[in-house]
C-alpha atoms as an extended CHARMM CRD file, in Angstrom:
* protein
*
       104  EXT
         1         1  UNK       CA              0.0000000000        0.0000000000        0.0000000000  PROA      1               0.0000000000
         2         2  UNK       CA              1.2840000000        3.4590000000       -0.9200000000  PROA      2               0.0000000000
         3         3  UNK       CA              0.7250000000        6.6250000000        1.1020000000  PROA      3               0.0000000000
         4         4  UNK       CA              2.0130000000       10.1390000000        1.6220000000  PROA      4               0.0000000000
         5         5  UNK       CA              2.4180000000       11.2960000000        5.2230000000  PROA      5               0.0000000000
         6         6  UNK       CA              3.1460000000       14.8830000000        6.1450000000  PROA      6               0.0000000000
         7         7  UNK       CA              6.5550000000       15.1440000000        7.7790000000  PROA      7               0.0000000000
         8         8  UNK       CA              6.5730000000       15.7610000000       11.4920000000  PROA      8               0.0000000000
         9         9  UNK       CA              9.0220000000       16.1640000000       14.3450000000  PROA      9               0.0000000000
        10        10  UNK       CA              8.1200000000       12.5820000000       15.3110000000  PROA      10              0.0000000000
        11        11  UNK       CA             10.0170000000       10.9920000000       12.4320000000  PROA      11              0.0000000000
        12        12  UNK       CA             11.9760000000        7.9860000000       13.6620000000  PROA      12              0.0000000000
        13        13  UNK       CA             15.0300000000        5.9490000000       12.6700000000  PROA      13              0.0000000000
        14        14  UNK       CA             13.4290000000        4.5350000000        9.5040000000  PROA      14              0.0000000000
        15        15  UNK       CA             13.0080000000        8.0240000000        8.0760000000  PROA      15              0.0000000000
        16        16  UNK       CA             16.4620000000        9.0670000000        9.2840000000  PROA      16              0.0000000000
        17        17  UNK       CA             18.0010000000        6.0590000000        7.5190000000  PROA      17              0.0000000000
        18        18  UNK       CA             16.0990000000        6.9400000000        4.3470000000  PROA      18              0.0000000000
        19        19  UNK       CA             17.6950000000       10.3850000000        4.2520000000  PROA      19              0.0000000000
        20        20  UNK       CA             21.1370000000        8.8380000000        4.6560000000  PROA      20              0.0000000000
        21        21  UNK       CA             20.7910000000        6.8110000000        1.4360000000  PROA      21              0.0000000000
        22        22  UNK       CA             19.0080000000        9.3600000000       -0.7690000000  PROA      22              0.0000000000
        23        23  UNK       CA             20.9410000000       11.5670000000       -3.1790000000  PROA      23              0.0000000000
        24        24  UNK       CA             22.5480000000       14.4990000000       -1.3870000000  PROA      24              0.0000000000
        25        25  UNK       CA             21.7700000000       16.6970000000       -4.3940000000  PROA      25              0.0000000000
        26        26  UNK       CA             19.7010000000       15.9540000000       -7.4490000000  PROA      26              0.0000000000
        27        27  UNK       CA             18.4380000000       18.2470000000      -10.2200000000  PROA      27              0.0000000000
        28        28  UNK       CA             19.2140000000       21.3100000000       -8.1350000000  PROA      28              0.0000000000
        29        29  UNK       CA             17.4370000000       20.0440000000       -5.0390000000  PROA      29              0.0000000000
        30        30  UNK       CA             19.2360000000       18.6660000000       -2.0770000000  PROA      30              0.0000000000
        31        31  UNK       CA             18.9130000000       17.4010000000        1.4130000000  PROA      31              0.0000000000
        32        32  UNK       CA             21.0510000000       18.9920000000        4.1080000000  PROA      32              0.0000000000
        33        33  UNK       CA             20.1930000000       16.0060000000        6.3230000000  PROA      33              0.0000000000
        34        34  UNK       CA             22.5610000000       13.6750000000        4.4610000000  PROA      34              0.0000000000
        35        35  UNK       CA             25.5170000000       12.7140000000        6.6470000000  PROA      35              0.0000000000
        36        36  UNK       CA             24.1350000000       14.3750000000        9.7730000000  PROA      36              0.0000000000
        37        37  UNK       CA             23.6570000000       12.5850000000       13.0710000000  PROA      37              0.0000000000
        38        38  UNK       CA             20.2090000000       11.6970000000       14.3910000000  PROA      38              0.0000000000
        39        39  UNK       CA             19.9710000000       14.7790000000       16.6360000000  PROA      39              0.0000000000
        40        40  UNK       CA             20.6730000000       17.1080000000       13.6850000000  PROA      40              0.0000000000
        41        41  UNK       CA             18.0560000000       15.1820000000       11.6990000000  PROA      41              0.0000000000
        42        42  UNK       CA             15.4660000000       15.9600000000       14.3950000000  PROA      42              0.0000000000
        43        43  UNK       CA             16.4590000000       19.6530000000       14.3380000000  PROA      43              0.0000000000
        44        44  UNK       CA             16.0630000000       19.8020000000       10.5440000000  PROA      44              0.0000000000
        45        45  UNK       CA             12.6290000000       18.1780000000       10.7870000000  PROA      45              0.0000000000
        46        46  UNK       CA             11.5090000000       20.9470000000       13.1430000000  PROA      46              0.0000000000
        47        47  UNK       CA             12.8990000000       23.5910000000       10.7570000000  PROA      47              0.0000000000
        48        48  UNK       CA             11.0840000000       22.0510000000        7.7840000000  PROA      48              0.0000000000
        49        49  UNK       CA              7.8260000000       22.0560000000        9.7110000000  PROA      49              0.0000000000
        50        50  UNK       CA              8.2720000000       25.7870000000       10.3550000000  PROA      50              0.0000000000
        51        51  UNK       CA              8.6660000000       26.3290000000        6.5920000000  PROA      51              0.0000000000
        52        52  UNK       CA              5.0780000000       25.2340000000        6.0940000000  PROA      52              0.0000000000
        53        53  UNK       CA              3.8450000000       28.5290000000        7.5500000000  PROA      53              0.0000000000
        54        54  UNK       CA              6.8570000000       30.8790000000        7.6780000000  PROA      54              0.0000000000
        55        55  UNK       CA              8.3610000000       32.4120000000        4.5680000000  PROA      55              0.0000000000
        56        56  UNK       CA             11.9090000000       31.1790000000        4.0080000000  PROA      56              0.0000000000
        57        57  UNK       CA             14.1010000000       33.9520000000        2.5500000000  PROA      57              0.0000000000
        58        58  UNK       CA             16.6430000000       31.3510000000        1.3540000000  PROA      58              0.0000000000
        59        59  UNK       CA             13.8760000000       29.9500000000       -0.8720000000  PROA      59              0.0000000000
        60        60  UNK       CA             12.8780000000       33.3720000000       -2.1930000000  PROA      60              0.0000000000
        61        61  UNK       CA             10.1320000000       33.7360000000        0.4180000000  PROA      61              0.0000000000
        62        62  UNK       CA              8.3840000000       30.4600000000       -0.2530000000  PROA      62              0.0000000000
        63        63  UNK       CA              6.4940000000       28.1220000000        2.0280000000  PROA      63              0.0000000000
        64        64  UNK       CA              6.8060000000       24.3910000000        1.4500000000  PROA      64              0.0000000000
        65        65  UNK       CA              4.9220000000       21.3320000000        2.6320000000  PROA      65              0.0000000000
        66        66  UNK       CA              6.9320000000       18.1150000000        2.6470000000  PROA      66              0.0000000000
        67        67  UNK       CA              5.6760000000       14.5460000000        2.7680000000  PROA      67              0.0000000000
        68        68  UNK       CA              7.2580000000       11.1360000000        3.2000000000  PROA      68              0.0000000000
        69        69  UNK       CA              6.2900000000        8.5870000000        0.5520000000  PROA      69              0.0000000000
        70        70  UNK       CA              5.7500000000        5.0890000000        1.9940000000  PROA      70              0.0000000000
        71        71  UNK       CA              5.2560000000        1.7560000000        0.2890000000  PROA      71              0.0000000000
        72        72  UNK       CA              4.0740000000       -0.9650000000        2.6660000000  PROA      72              0.0000000000
        73        73  UNK       CA              4.9720000000        1.2880000000        5.6380000000  PROA      73              0.0000000000
        74        74  UNK       CA              8.5720000000        1.6090000000        4.4210000000  PROA      74              0.0000000000
        75        75  UNK       CA              9.7520000000        5.1750000000        3.6470000000  PROA      75              0.0000000000
        76        76  UNK       CA             11.1970000000        5.3630000000        0.1400000000  PROA      76              0.0000000000
        77        77  UNK       CA             11.2250000000        9.0940000000       -0.6070000000  PROA      77              0.0000000000
        78        78  UNK       CA             10.0340000000       12.6030000000       -0.0240000000  PROA      78              0.0000000000
        79        79  UNK       CA              7.6930000000       14.9090000000       -1.9140000000  PROA      79              0.0000000000
        80        80  UNK       CA              7.6710000000       18.6820000000       -1.5320000000  PROA      80              0.0000000000
        81        81  UNK       CA              4.9790000000       21.1130000000       -2.6210000000  PROA      81              0.0000000000
        82        82  UNK       CA              5.5110000000       24.8570000000       -2.5820000000  PROA      82              0.0000000000
        83        83  UNK       CA              2.3170000000       26.3270000000       -1.2350000000  PROA      83              0.0000000000
        84        84  UNK       CA              2.7320000000       29.8460000000       -2.5400000000  PROA      84              0.0000000000
        85        85  UNK       CA              3.9040000000       30.9930000000       -5.9400000000  PROA      85              0.0000000000
        86        86  UNK       CA              6.0460000000       34.0690000000       -6.2920000000  PROA      86              0.0000000000
        87        87  UNK       CA              7.9230000000       35.4760000000       -9.2530000000  PROA      87              0.0000000000
        88        88  UNK       CA             10.9850000000       33.2870000000       -8.8180000000  PROA      88              0.0000000000
        89        89  UNK       CA              9.1380000000       29.9850000000       -8.5190000000  PROA      89              0.0000000000
        90        90  UNK       CA              6.7390000000       30.8190000000      -11.3510000000  PROA      90              0.0000000000
        91        91  UNK       CA              9.4810000000       31.4220000000      -13.8730000000  PROA      91              0.0000000000
        92        92  UNK       CA             12.5660000000       29.4790000000      -12.7750000000  PROA      92              0.0000000000
        93        93  UNK       CA             11.8950000000       26.8720000000      -10.1740000000  PROA      93              0.0000000000
        94        94  UNK       CA              9.6820000000       23.9780000000       -9.4260000000  PROA      94              0.0000000000
        95        95  UNK       CA              6.5680000000       23.9340000000       -7.2960000000  PROA      95              0.0000000000
        96        96  UNK       CA              6.5830000000       20.1660000000       -6.8180000000  PROA      96              0.0000000000
        97        97  UNK       CA              9.7390000000       18.1430000000       -6.2190000000  PROA      97              0.0000000000
        98        98  UNK       CA             10.6820000000       14.6940000000       -5.0240000000  PROA      98              0.0000000000
        99        99  UNK       CA             13.6570000000       12.5450000000       -4.0590000000  PROA      99              0.0000000000
       100       100  UNK       CA             13.6490000000        8.7360000000       -3.9390000000  PROA      100             0.0000000000
       101       101  UNK       CA             16.0840000000        6.2670000000       -2.3770000000  PROA      101             0.0000000000
       102       102  UNK       CA             18.6130000000        4.9600000000       -4.8810000000  PROA      102             0.0000000000
       103       103  UNK       CA             17.4490000000        1.3980000000       -4.1570000000  PROA      103             0.0000000000
       104       104  UNK       CA             13.8840000000        2.2330000000       -5.1650000000  PROA      104             0.0000000000
């Protein structure tokens, strides 16, 4: 069974391990979680949750919702959706992005 689950600060070791085997950068997107310890992973999860409602100036004042993609309760990737469109993201960037484990 496939499902998308909104990321939360309650992500556990399965999700942490997923981020350690996904591409660090891909098509201009990246994950700063790669290579970080579990505590840093938890801190990044809290930061990403804030980005759902607070404008991030590093992303040209965008807000982003992120989801974990599961198959049979096993996390295989992430999906991001920018929830507001500004001039930068309308003309140069992507509003929907994803990253999948190499093994999947």
